[in-house]
């Protein structure tokens, strides 16, 4: 297709939050630029890393080489099959930037890069800026906002390489990551002006423009509501294609418009990137090694389920749930299984992390639709020793299979967790996967004793020795 790709993202912004906090951008993008929002876009995991890995590699973290800090045999992410490598092979200029290096998608929990991953990258700049941050007011670089400075850097790619295809990805944490000082609306005017620049100078004539987020808000008062639970799972994701694309590939564009109203996932975005590079010769609908990613240029089935798309029940926003009383014996048993699973996660650091106990069950719901396809639970650990996941094999939901989703509070520390537990009624057993547990309130300095060495345990560890807590950011 020969089209450039520009993807601009903001951390923690649901589709509805984008409409609430970036109304000018939403209006200009959808009305003036005729952009299209994916209204059925569903996350497949917890946090930014779990959002970007499927987009950029077509694979989940569990399917990639071990790269978590503190884990035996962990390696850097340099060898991951990032899609920008494919674009580079096709002659594209590549560019990747995040504005908060301490919260980097591939550096916070993972070992990050040893080599500069793209032709242009701002990580060194932001690391240095962080060292001298006391020289500037919050959110500023001299007299300019950090946000505008980064937009200008993205603009430079189009000015410096007017005749070369580009794969440009800019991601912003500062304005939206911490709900305690959410000032996302401050990005609205600058982003609109940037979009006007792209249109006025003709860059959108040959560029696929993507405005997106990784997930909705993951903790705080909103997240503790049913509305917040849905918004976490349904982030903003949108595309705007050049007019020439619509004329050259009418079937692909028609399918894309249809798919905007259907269930889509990060795996589909990766498959779409591959199609942008090689659409005429693309014969497969799969993204990664499993049949789950479908290019948005191919029609997605109307009856697609979360199981078809590779979305675990815990993250699926399409399920129908039945409300239960918190005193239900099965609910109590499910809640205890969640606590047991959390304690298993922190067991190797028991000299530092307290064992948790069940404080109370806040809410509980159950899913057991007779005709819904779900993911089959696999109890055995994988080759990297990670906790069980749900397999991608489909089967009809049977009478001996029930999912409970419980929200609990643990002691000590008053941690709040939302978790999905699988029950085999025939075997009378409950099972909970690590990936099906979400921390939904802030943990602050509670896990200070393992923060640097075992960052993946931060949501679950309450250090035996506590210090005065100042609420910090979490990924």
Short mmCIF file of C-alpha atoms in Angstrom, two decimals:
data_model
loop_
_atom_site.label_atom_id
_atom_site.label_comp_id
_atom_site.label_asym_id
_atom_site.label_seq_id
_atom_site.Cartn_x
_atom_site.Cartn_y
_atom_site.Cartn_z
CA UNK A 1 0.00 0.00 0.00
CA UNK A 2 2.95 2.31 0.56
CA UNK A 3 1.16 4.23 3.31
CA UNK A 4 2.81 5.80 6.33
CA UNK A 5 1.44 4.93 9.77
CA UNK A 6 1.12 7.47 12.57
CA UNK A 7 -0.22 6.15 15.87
CA UNK A 8 -0.73 8.56 18.78
CA UNK A 9 -1.79 7.13 22.12
CA UNK A 10 -2.67 8.27 25.64
CA UNK A 11 -2.41 6.01 28.66
CA UNK A 12 -5.57 4.91 30.45
CA UNK A 13 -8.29 6.47 28.29
CA UNK A 14 -11.52 4.60 27.60
CA UNK A 15 -13.63 5.44 24.56
CA UNK A 16 -16.07 7.37 26.73
CA UNK A 17 -13.30 9.13 28.66
CA UNK A 18 -11.78 10.28 25.36
CA UNK A 19 -15.12 11.78 24.38
CA UNK A 20 -15.43 13.46 27.79
CA UNK A 21 -11.90 14.87 28.09
CA UNK A 22 -10.87 15.42 24.45
CA UNK A 23 -14.11 16.69 22.88
CA UNK A 24 -12.46 19.04 20.36
CA UNK A 25 -10.14 16.30 19.12
CA UNK A 26 -12.99 13.81 18.94
CA UNK A 27 -15.15 16.25 16.99
CA UNK A 28 -12.40 17.23 14.55
CA UNK A 29 -11.25 13.65 14.02
CA UNK A 30 -14.69 12.15 13.44
CA UNK A 31 -16.41 15.07 11.66
CA UNK A 32 -13.69 16.97 9.78
CA UNK A 33 -11.29 14.13 9.07
CA UNK A 34 -14.01 11.46 8.83
CA UNK A 35 -12.13 9.16 11.20
CA UNK A 36 -13.77 5.97 12.46
CA UNK A 37 -13.80 4.73 16.06
CA UNK A 38 -13.69 1.00 16.85
CA UNK A 39 -16.67 0.76 19.19
CA UNK A 40 -16.12 -2.91 20.04
CA UNK A 41 -12.38 -2.75 20.78
CA UNK A 42 -11.65 -4.98 23.82
CA UNK A 43 -8.38 -5.35 25.73
CA UNK A 44 -6.76 -8.78 26.17
CA UNK A 45 -4.73 -8.25 29.36
CA UNK A 46 -3.82 -6.03 32.29
CA UNK A 47 -1.93 -2.81 31.66
CA UNK A 48 0.06 -1.10 28.94
CA UNK A 49 2.54 -3.88 28.23
CA UNK A 50 -0.25 -6.41 27.74
CA UNK A 51 -1.91 -3.95 25.37
CA UNK A 52 1.09 -3.11 23.21
CA UNK A 53 2.74 -6.52 22.85
CA UNK A 54 -0.17 -8.01 20.87
CA UNK A 55 -0.38 -4.84 18.76
CA UNK A 56 3.33 -4.73 17.98
CA UNK A 57 4.19 -8.46 17.92
CA UNK A 58 0.92 -10.35 17.48
CA UNK A 59 1.78 -12.37 20.59
CA UNK A 60 1.09 -12.24 24.31
CA UNK A 61 3.78 -11.76 26.92
CA UNK A 62 3.52 -15.46 27.81
CA UNK A 63 4.27 -16.46 24.22
CA UNK A 64 7.41 -14.33 24.01
CA UNK A 65 10.83 -15.00 25.61
CA UNK A 66 10.99 -14.42 29.37
CA UNK A 67 11.97 -10.79 29.93
CA UNK A 68 10.56 -9.91 33.35
CA UNK A 69 12.87 -8.27 35.84
CA UNK A 70 13.98 -10.63 38.58
CA UNK A 71 13.20 -13.82 36.68
CA UNK A 72 15.85 -16.48 35.91
CA UNK A 73 16.99 -16.45 32.31
CA UNK A 74 15.26 -13.18 31.52
CA UNK A 75 16.55 -11.39 28.43
CA UNK A 76 16.03 -7.98 26.90
CA UNK A 77 13.15 -7.43 24.50
CA UNK A 78 15.46 -6.69 21.56
CA UNK A 79 14.68 -10.06 20.00
CA UNK A 80 10.90 -9.63 20.09
CA UNK A 81 9.31 -9.61 16.60
CA UNK A 82 8.20 -5.97 16.74
CA UNK A 83 6.24 -4.94 13.69
CA UNK A 84 8.43 -1.87 13.20
CA UNK A 85 11.16 -4.29 12.13
CA UNK A 86 8.91 -5.39 9.26
CA UNK A 87 8.25 -1.78 8.31
CA UNK A 88 11.99 -1.09 8.43
CA UNK A 89 12.63 -3.95 5.99
CA UNK A 90 10.16 -2.31 3.62
CA UNK A 91 12.12 0.95 3.64
CA UNK A 92 10.17 2.81 6.30
CA UNK A 93 11.63 5.35 8.72
CA UNK A 94 10.69 4.16 12.22
CA UNK A 95 10.08 6.27 15.31
CA UNK A 96 8.93 5.42 18.86
CA UNK A 97 8.57 7.63 21.91
CA UNK A 98 7.13 7.52 25.44
CA UNK A 99 7.18 10.57 27.67
CA UNK A 100 7.81 8.87 31.04
CA UNK A 101 10.82 6.52 30.85
CA UNK A 102 10.32 5.28 34.42
CA UNK A 103 6.95 3.91 33.33
CA UNK A 104 8.15 2.64 29.96
CA UNK A 105 6.04 -0.07 28.34
CA UNK A 106 9.08 -2.31 27.96
CA UNK A 107 11.18 -1.02 30.88
CA UNK A 108 8.84 -0.92 33.89
CA UNK A 109 8.38 -4.66 34.46
CA UNK A 110 10.53 -5.92 31.60
CA UNK A 111 14.26 -5.58 30.96
CA UNK A 112 13.76 -3.19 28.07
CA UNK A 113 16.06 -2.65 25.10
CA UNK A 114 19.82 -2.94 24.94
CA UNK A 115 19.83 -1.44 21.45
CA UNK A 116 17.92 1.56 20.14
CA UNK A 117 14.83 -0.15 18.69
CA UNK A 118 13.86 2.36 16.00
CA UNK A 119 15.56 4.90 13.75
CA UNK A 120 14.48 7.68 16.08
CA UNK A 121 13.74 7.33 19.79
CA UNK A 122 13.40 9.87 22.63
CA UNK A 123 14.17 7.66 25.63
CA UNK A 124 17.63 9.16 26.25
CA UNK A 125 16.15 12.65 26.02
CA UNK A 126 13.46 11.88 28.59
CA UNK A 127 15.89 10.13 30.94
CA UNK A 128 18.05 13.25 30.95
CA UNK A 129 15.01 15.50 31.34
CA UNK A 130 13.97 13.48 34.39
CA UNK A 131 17.37 14.10 35.99
CA UNK A 132 16.93 17.86 35.69
CA UNK A 133 13.16 17.98 36.18
CA UNK A 134 13.51 20.32 39.17
CA UNK A 135 14.54 23.02 36.68
CA UNK A 136 11.06 23.09 35.14
CA UNK A 137 7.49 23.52 36.27
CA UNK A 138 5.32 20.41 36.26
CA UNK A 139 4.32 19.28 32.76
CA UNK A 140 6.67 21.81 31.17
CA UNK A 141 9.91 22.00 29.24
CA UNK A 142 10.92 25.61 29.61
CA UNK A 143 8.05 27.71 28.26
CA UNK A 144 6.56 24.78 26.32
CA UNK A 145 4.40 21.94 27.57
CA UNK A 146 5.92 18.47 27.46
CA UNK A 147 2.95 17.36 25.39
CA UNK A 148 3.49 20.00 22.73
CA UNK A 149 7.22 19.29 22.67
CA UNK A 150 6.55 15.64 21.88
CA UNK A 151 3.99 16.50 19.20
CA UNK A 152 6.60 18.76 17.60
CA UNK A 153 9.03 15.83 17.58
CA UNK A 154 6.44 13.71 15.77
CA UNK A 155 5.90 16.59 13.36
CA UNK A 156 9.65 16.67 12.65
CA UNK A 157 9.45 13.19 11.14
CA UNK A 158 7.04 14.40 8.48
CA UNK A 159 9.10 17.51 7.78
CA UNK A 160 12.45 15.69 7.67
CA UNK A 161 11.24 12.75 5.55
CA UNK A 162 8.51 14.14 3.27
CA UNK A 163 9.03 11.52 0.56
CA UNK A 164 9.72 8.42 2.64
CA UNK A 165 7.13 6.13 4.25
CA UNK A 166 7.13 6.29 8.04
CA UNK A 167 6.02 4.18 10.97
CA UNK A 168 5.67 6.64 13.85
CA UNK A 169 4.36 5.80 17.33
CA UNK A 170 4.03 8.36 20.12
CA UNK A 171 2.60 7.45 23.53
CA UNK A 172 1.76 9.82 26.38
CA UNK A 173 1.55 8.91 30.07
CA UNK A 174 1.94 12.22 31.87
CA UNK A 175 -1.49 13.75 31.30
CA UNK A 176 -3.65 10.72 31.93
CA UNK A 177 -1.85 7.96 33.84
CA UNK A 178 -2.40 9.20 37.38
CA UNK A 179 -6.11 9.72 38.05
CA UNK A 180 -5.31 11.91 41.04
CA UNK A 181 -4.11 14.68 38.73
CA UNK A 182 -5.80 13.72 35.48
CA UNK A 183 -5.40 16.72 33.20
CA UNK A 184 -5.95 15.02 29.88
CA UNK A 185 -8.16 17.87 28.70
CA UNK A 186 -5.02 20.04 28.53
CA UNK A 187 -3.93 17.97 25.52
CA UNK A 188 -7.06 18.77 23.53
CA UNK A 189 -6.11 22.06 21.85
CA UNK A 190 -2.56 20.99 21.03
CA UNK A 191 -3.68 17.70 19.52
CA UNK A 192 -6.31 19.39 17.35
CA UNK A 193 -3.71 21.84 16.03
CA UNK A 194 -1.36 18.96 15.27
CA UNK A 195 -4.09 17.19 13.30
CA UNK A 196 -4.78 20.41 11.40
CA UNK A 197 -1.08 20.63 10.51
CA UNK A 198 -1.13 17.09 9.15
CA UNK A 199 -4.19 17.85 7.04
CA UNK A 200 -3.11 21.29 5.82
CA UNK A 201 0.34 20.13 4.72
CA UNK A 202 -1.04 17.09 2.93
CA UNK A 203 0.56 14.45 5.14
CA UNK A 204 -2.76 12.69 5.66
CA UNK A 205 -2.97 12.04 1.92
CA UNK A 206 -0.54 9.17 2.38
CA UNK A 207 -0.80 8.35 6.09
CA UNK A 208 -2.96 6.01 8.13
CA UNK A 209 -3.74 8.04 11.26
CA UNK A 210 -4.47 6.14 14.46
CA UNK A 211 -5.60 7.75 17.71
CA UNK A 212 -5.75 5.25 20.56
CA UNK A 213 -5.32 4.23 24.16
CA UNK A 214 -4.08 1.05 25.81
CA UNK A 215 -6.93 0.56 28.31
CA UNK A 216 -9.37 2.55 30.42
CA UNK A 217 -8.74 3.72 33.98
CA UNK A 218 -7.49 0.80 36.08
CA UNK A 219 -7.94 2.01 39.64
CA UNK A 220 -9.72 4.62 41.72
CA UNK A 221 -13.35 5.44 42.46
CA UNK A 222 -14.54 5.11 38.86
CA UNK A 223 -12.84 1.75 38.45
CA UNK A 224 -14.65 0.36 41.50
CA UNK A 225 -18.00 0.83 39.72
CA UNK A 226 -19.54 -1.41 37.05
CA UNK A 227 -19.18 1.47 34.59
CA UNK A 228 -15.49 1.69 35.41
CA UNK A 229 -15.01 -2.03 34.92
CA UNK A 230 -16.43 -1.79 31.41
CA UNK A 231 -14.44 1.34 30.59
CA UNK A 232 -11.18 -0.33 31.62
CA UNK A 233 -11.84 -3.07 29.08
CA UNK A 234 -12.99 -0.76 26.27
CA UNK A 235 -10.27 1.79 25.43
CA UNK A 236 -10.41 4.35 22.66
CA UNK A 237 -9.06 3.11 19.31
CA UNK A 238 -9.66 4.75 15.94
CA UNK A 239 -8.41 4.94 12.35
CA UNK A 240 -8.48 7.50 9.60
CA UNK A 241 -7.52 6.35 6.10
CA UNK A 242 -6.53 8.58 3.16
CA UNK A 243 -9.16 9.11 0.48
CA UNK A 244 -6.95 7.37 -2.06
CA UNK A 245 -6.99 4.24 0.08
CA UNK A 246 -10.76 4.21 0.01
CA UNK A 247 -10.70 4.42 -3.80
CA UNK A 248 -7.89 1.91 -4.39
CA UNK A 249 -9.13 -0.64 -1.86
CA UNK A 250 -12.92 -0.23 -1.65
CA UNK A 251 -13.56 -3.74 -0.33
CA UNK A 252 -10.91 -3.40 2.38
CA UNK A 253 -12.31 -0.04 3.47
CA UNK A 254 -15.88 -1.33 3.40
CA UNK A 255 -14.87 -4.23 5.63
CA UNK A 256 -13.08 -1.84 7.98
CA UNK A 257 -16.20 0.30 8.41
CA UNK A 258 -18.26 -2.82 9.12
CA UNK A 259 -15.69 -4.05 11.64
CA UNK A 260 -15.86 -0.79 13.59
CA UNK A 261 -19.13 -2.11 15.06
CA UNK A 262 -17.79 -5.59 15.86
CA UNK A 263 -15.60 -7.19 18.49
CA UNK A 264 -11.97 -6.26 17.82
CA UNK A 265 -8.73 -6.70 19.78
CA UNK A 266 -5.04 -5.75 19.76
CA UNK A 267 -4.33 -8.92 17.77
CA UNK A 268 -6.46 -7.51 14.94
CA UNK A 269 -4.43 -4.29 14.91
CA UNK A 270 -1.25 -6.30 14.39
CA UNK A 271 -2.83 -8.27 11.55
CA UNK A 272 -3.90 -4.95 9.99
CA UNK A 273 -0.34 -3.61 10.16
CA UNK A 274 0.86 -6.70 8.30
CA UNK A 275 -1.81 -6.11 5.65
CA UNK A 276 -0.75 -2.48 5.25
CA UNK A 277 2.70 -3.75 4.32
CA UNK A 278 1.60 -6.54 2.01
CA UNK A 279 -2.12 -6.36 1.33
CA UNK A 280 -2.21 -7.75 -2.21
CA UNK A 281 -0.34 -10.90 -1.26
CA UNK A 282 -1.79 -11.39 2.22
CA UNK A 283 -3.65 -14.69 2.25
CA UNK A 284 -3.92 -15.35 5.97
CA UNK A 285 -6.33 -13.95 8.52
CA UNK A 286 -4.28 -14.97 11.50
CA UNK A 287 -2.15 -12.73 13.66
CA UNK A 288 0.63 -14.56 15.49
CA UNK A 289 0.70 -18.32 15.80
CA UNK A 290 -2.92 -18.72 16.90
CA UNK A 291 -6.10 -18.11 14.91
CA UNK A 292 -7.30 -15.03 16.73
CA UNK A 293 -6.11 -11.89 14.90
CA UNK A 294 -8.12 -10.79 11.86
CA UNK A 295 -7.05 -7.86 9.71
CA UNK A 296 -9.57 -5.04 9.82
CA UNK A 297 -9.52 -5.18 6.01
CA UNK A 298 -11.29 -8.55 6.18
CA UNK A 299 -14.82 -8.81 7.51
CA UNK A 300 -14.95 -9.96 11.12
CA UNK A 301 -17.83 -12.37 11.81
CA UNK A 302 -20.87 -10.76 13.40
CA UNK A 303 -21.09 -13.64 15.89
CA UNK A 304 -17.43 -13.50 16.91
CA UNK A 305 -16.95 -14.38 20.57
CA UNK A 306 -14.23 -13.46 23.03
CA UNK A 307 -13.03 -17.06 22.75
CA UNK A 308 -12.67 -16.66 18.98
CA UNK A 309 -10.72 -13.44 19.49
CA UNK A 310 -8.36 -14.74 22.20
CA UNK A 311 -9.89 -12.73 25.05
CA UNK A 312 -9.97 -14.43 28.45
CA UNK A 313 -13.30 -14.32 30.31
CA UNK A 314 -11.82 -11.94 32.90
CA UNK A 315 -11.30 -9.26 30.26
CA UNK A 316 -14.30 -9.89 28.04
CA UNK A 317 -16.85 -7.06 28.07
CA UNK A 318 -19.36 -9.15 26.10
CA UNK A 319 -20.33 -11.62 28.81
CA UNK A 320 -23.67 -11.74 30.59
CA UNK A 321 -23.30 -12.00 34.35
CA UNK A 322 -25.73 -12.89 37.15
CA UNK A 323 -25.44 -11.00 40.44
CA UNK A 324 -24.86 -13.11 43.56
CA UNK A 325 -24.96 -12.45 47.28
CA UNK A 326 -21.56 -12.08 48.90
CA UNK A 327 -22.48 -14.70 51.49
CA UNK A 328 -23.00 -17.44 48.89
CA UNK A 329 -20.76 -20.40 49.89
CA UNK A 330 -19.36 -20.73 46.36
CA UNK A 331 -18.57 -17.01 46.32
CA UNK A 332 -16.67 -17.33 49.60
CA UNK A 333 -14.77 -20.31 48.22
CA UNK A 334 -13.95 -18.40 45.02
CA UNK A 335 -12.74 -15.42 47.06
CA UNK A 336 -10.50 -17.66 49.14
CA UNK A 337 -9.04 -19.13 45.95
CA UNK A 338 -8.12 -15.61 44.81
CA UNK A 339 -6.29 -14.93 48.08
CA UNK A 340 -4.51 -18.29 47.82
CA UNK A 341 -3.42 -17.45 44.28
CA UNK A 342 -2.11 -14.04 45.33
CA UNK A 343 -0.17 -15.59 48.21
CA UNK A 344 1.30 -18.17 45.83
CA UNK A 345 2.50 -15.33 43.62
CA UNK A 346 4.40 -13.70 46.50
CA UNK A 347 5.45 -16.90 48.29
CA UNK A 348 9.09 -16.79 47.18
CA UNK A 349 9.39 -13.33 48.74
CA UNK A 350 7.60 -14.23 51.97
CA UNK A 351 10.48 -12.86 54.03
CA UNK A 352 9.51 -9.45 52.63
CA UNK A 353 5.85 -9.73 51.62
CA UNK A 354 3.11 -10.47 54.13
CA UNK A 355 0.74 -13.33 53.54
CA UNK A 356 -2.69 -11.87 52.80
CA UNK A 357 -6.01 -12.94 54.25
CA UNK A 358 -9.56 -12.35 53.06
CA UNK A 359 -10.99 -9.24 54.67
CA UNK A 360 -14.37 -9.12 52.96
CA UNK A 361 -16.16 -9.88 49.71
CA UNK A 362 -17.45 -6.65 48.20
CA UNK A 363 -19.40 -8.03 45.24
CA UNK A 364 -19.83 -11.18 43.19
CA UNK A 365 -21.28 -12.20 39.84
CA UNK A 366 -21.53 -15.51 37.98
CA UNK A 367 -21.42 -16.48 34.32
CA UNK A 368 -22.74 -19.80 33.09
CA UNK A 369 -24.45 -19.25 29.71
CA UNK A 370 -25.24 -22.62 28.15
CA UNK A 371 -24.38 -21.61 24.61
CA UNK A 372 -21.43 -19.26 25.07
CA UNK A 373 -18.01 -20.25 23.86
CA UNK A 374 -15.27 -19.78 26.44
CA UNK A 375 -11.58 -20.49 26.74
CA UNK A 376 -10.61 -23.83 28.21
CA UNK A 377 -8.72 -23.53 31.49
CA UNK A 378 -5.34 -25.28 31.58
CA UNK A 379 -4.01 -26.01 35.06
CA UNK A 380 -0.42 -27.02 34.26
CA UNK A 381 2.27 -24.35 34.27
CA UNK A 382 3.87 -23.42 30.96
CA UNK A 383 7.47 -23.96 29.93
CA UNK A 384 8.59 -20.75 31.61
CA UNK A 385 7.04 -21.77 34.92
CA UNK A 386 4.31 -19.18 34.69
CA UNK A 387 0.88 -19.66 36.17
CA UNK A 388 -1.85 -21.32 34.12
CA UNK A 389 -3.65 -19.39 31.43
CA UNK A 390 -6.77 -20.13 29.42
CA UNK A 391 -6.09 -22.05 26.24
CA UNK A 392 -7.33 -20.78 22.92
CA UNK A 393 -9.17 -24.03 22.17
CA UNK A 394 -12.90 -23.47 21.91
CA UNK A 395 -15.56 -25.60 23.47
CA UNK A 396 -19.21 -25.19 24.31
CA UNK A 397 -19.82 -23.92 27.83
CA UNK A 398 -20.98 -27.01 29.74
CA UNK A 399 -23.16 -27.36 32.82
CA UNK A 400 -20.13 -28.37 34.92
CA UNK A 401 -18.28 -25.13 34.15
CA UNK A 402 -18.93 -21.81 35.92
CA UNK A 403 -17.05 -18.52 36.11
CA UNK A 404 -17.27 -16.32 39.19
CA UNK A 405 -16.03 -12.75 39.20
CA UNK A 406 -15.47 -11.49 42.73
CA UNK A 407 -14.31 -8.17 44.13
CA UNK A 408 -12.54 -8.59 47.46
CA UNK A 409 -10.60 -6.62 50.05
CA UNK A 410 -7.56 -8.19 51.69
CA UNK A 411 -5.69 -7.74 54.96
CA UNK A 412 -3.28 -6.24 55.76
CA UNK A 413 -3.25 -3.16 53.55
CA UNK A 414 -6.88 -3.05 52.37
CA UNK A 415 -5.93 -4.07 48.85
CA UNK A 416 -8.91 -4.38 46.52
CA UNK A 417 -8.87 -7.00 43.81
CA UNK A 418 -11.26 -8.03 41.08
CA UNK A 419 -10.71 -11.60 39.94
CA UNK A 420 -12.32 -14.22 37.74
CA UNK A 421 -12.38 -17.77 39.11
CA UNK A 422 -13.17 -20.94 37.17
CA UNK A 423 -15.17 -23.64 38.92
CA UNK A 424 -15.48 -27.22 37.82
CA UNK A 425 -18.74 -28.22 39.48
CA UNK A 426 -18.13 -31.87 38.63
CA UNK A 427 -14.78 -31.92 40.42
CA UNK A 428 -15.84 -29.32 43.00
CA UNK A 429 -12.65 -27.33 42.42
CA UNK A 430 -11.91 -23.62 41.99
CA UNK A 431 -9.02 -22.26 39.93
CA UNK A 432 -7.74 -18.72 39.41
CA UNK A 433 -5.08 -17.65 36.90
CA UNK A 434 -2.59 -14.89 37.67
CA UNK A 435 -3.78 -13.08 34.56
CA UNK A 436 -7.34 -13.01 35.90
CA UNK A 437 -6.60 -10.87 38.96
CA UNK A 438 -6.80 -7.07 38.78
CA UNK A 439 -5.71 -4.67 41.52
CA UNK A 440 -8.32 -1.90 41.41
CA UNK A 441 -7.13 0.51 44.11
CA UNK A 442 -3.78 2.25 44.49
CA UNK A 443 -1.03 0.44 46.35
CA UNK A 444 1.26 3.44 46.86
CA UNK A 445 4.41 2.50 48.79
CA UNK A 446 2.99 -0.74 50.18
CA UNK A 447 5.30 -2.91 48.00
CA UNK A 448 8.38 -0.69 48.41
CA UNK A 449 10.56 -3.63 49.50
CA UNK A 450 10.27 -5.43 46.13
CA UNK A 451 9.55 -2.54 43.76
CA UNK A 452 12.87 -2.55 41.95
CA UNK A 453 13.72 -6.25 41.95
CA UNK A 454 10.27 -7.76 41.36
CA UNK A 455 8.07 -5.07 39.79
CA UNK A 456 5.51 -7.62 38.60
CA UNK A 457 4.63 -8.28 42.27
CA UNK A 458 3.85 -4.66 43.11
CA UNK A 459 0.05 -4.98 43.02
CA UNK A 460 0.13 -8.04 45.30
CA UNK A 461 2.89 -7.48 47.88
CA UNK A 462 2.27 -5.77 51.22
CA UNK A 463 5.73 -5.37 52.72
CA UNK A 464 6.13 -6.53 56.30
CA UNK A 465 8.01 -3.34 57.06
CA UNK A 466 5.92 -0.37 55.96
CA UNK A 467 6.96 3.23 55.56
CA UNK A 468 4.93 6.42 55.28
CA UNK A 469 2.96 6.09 52.07
CA UNK A 470 2.79 8.63 49.31
CA UNK A 471 0.54 7.37 46.56
CA UNK A 472 2.62 6.60 43.50
CA UNK A 473 1.87 5.80 39.90
CA UNK A 474 1.21 2.20 38.96
CA UNK A 475 1.34 0.39 35.63
#
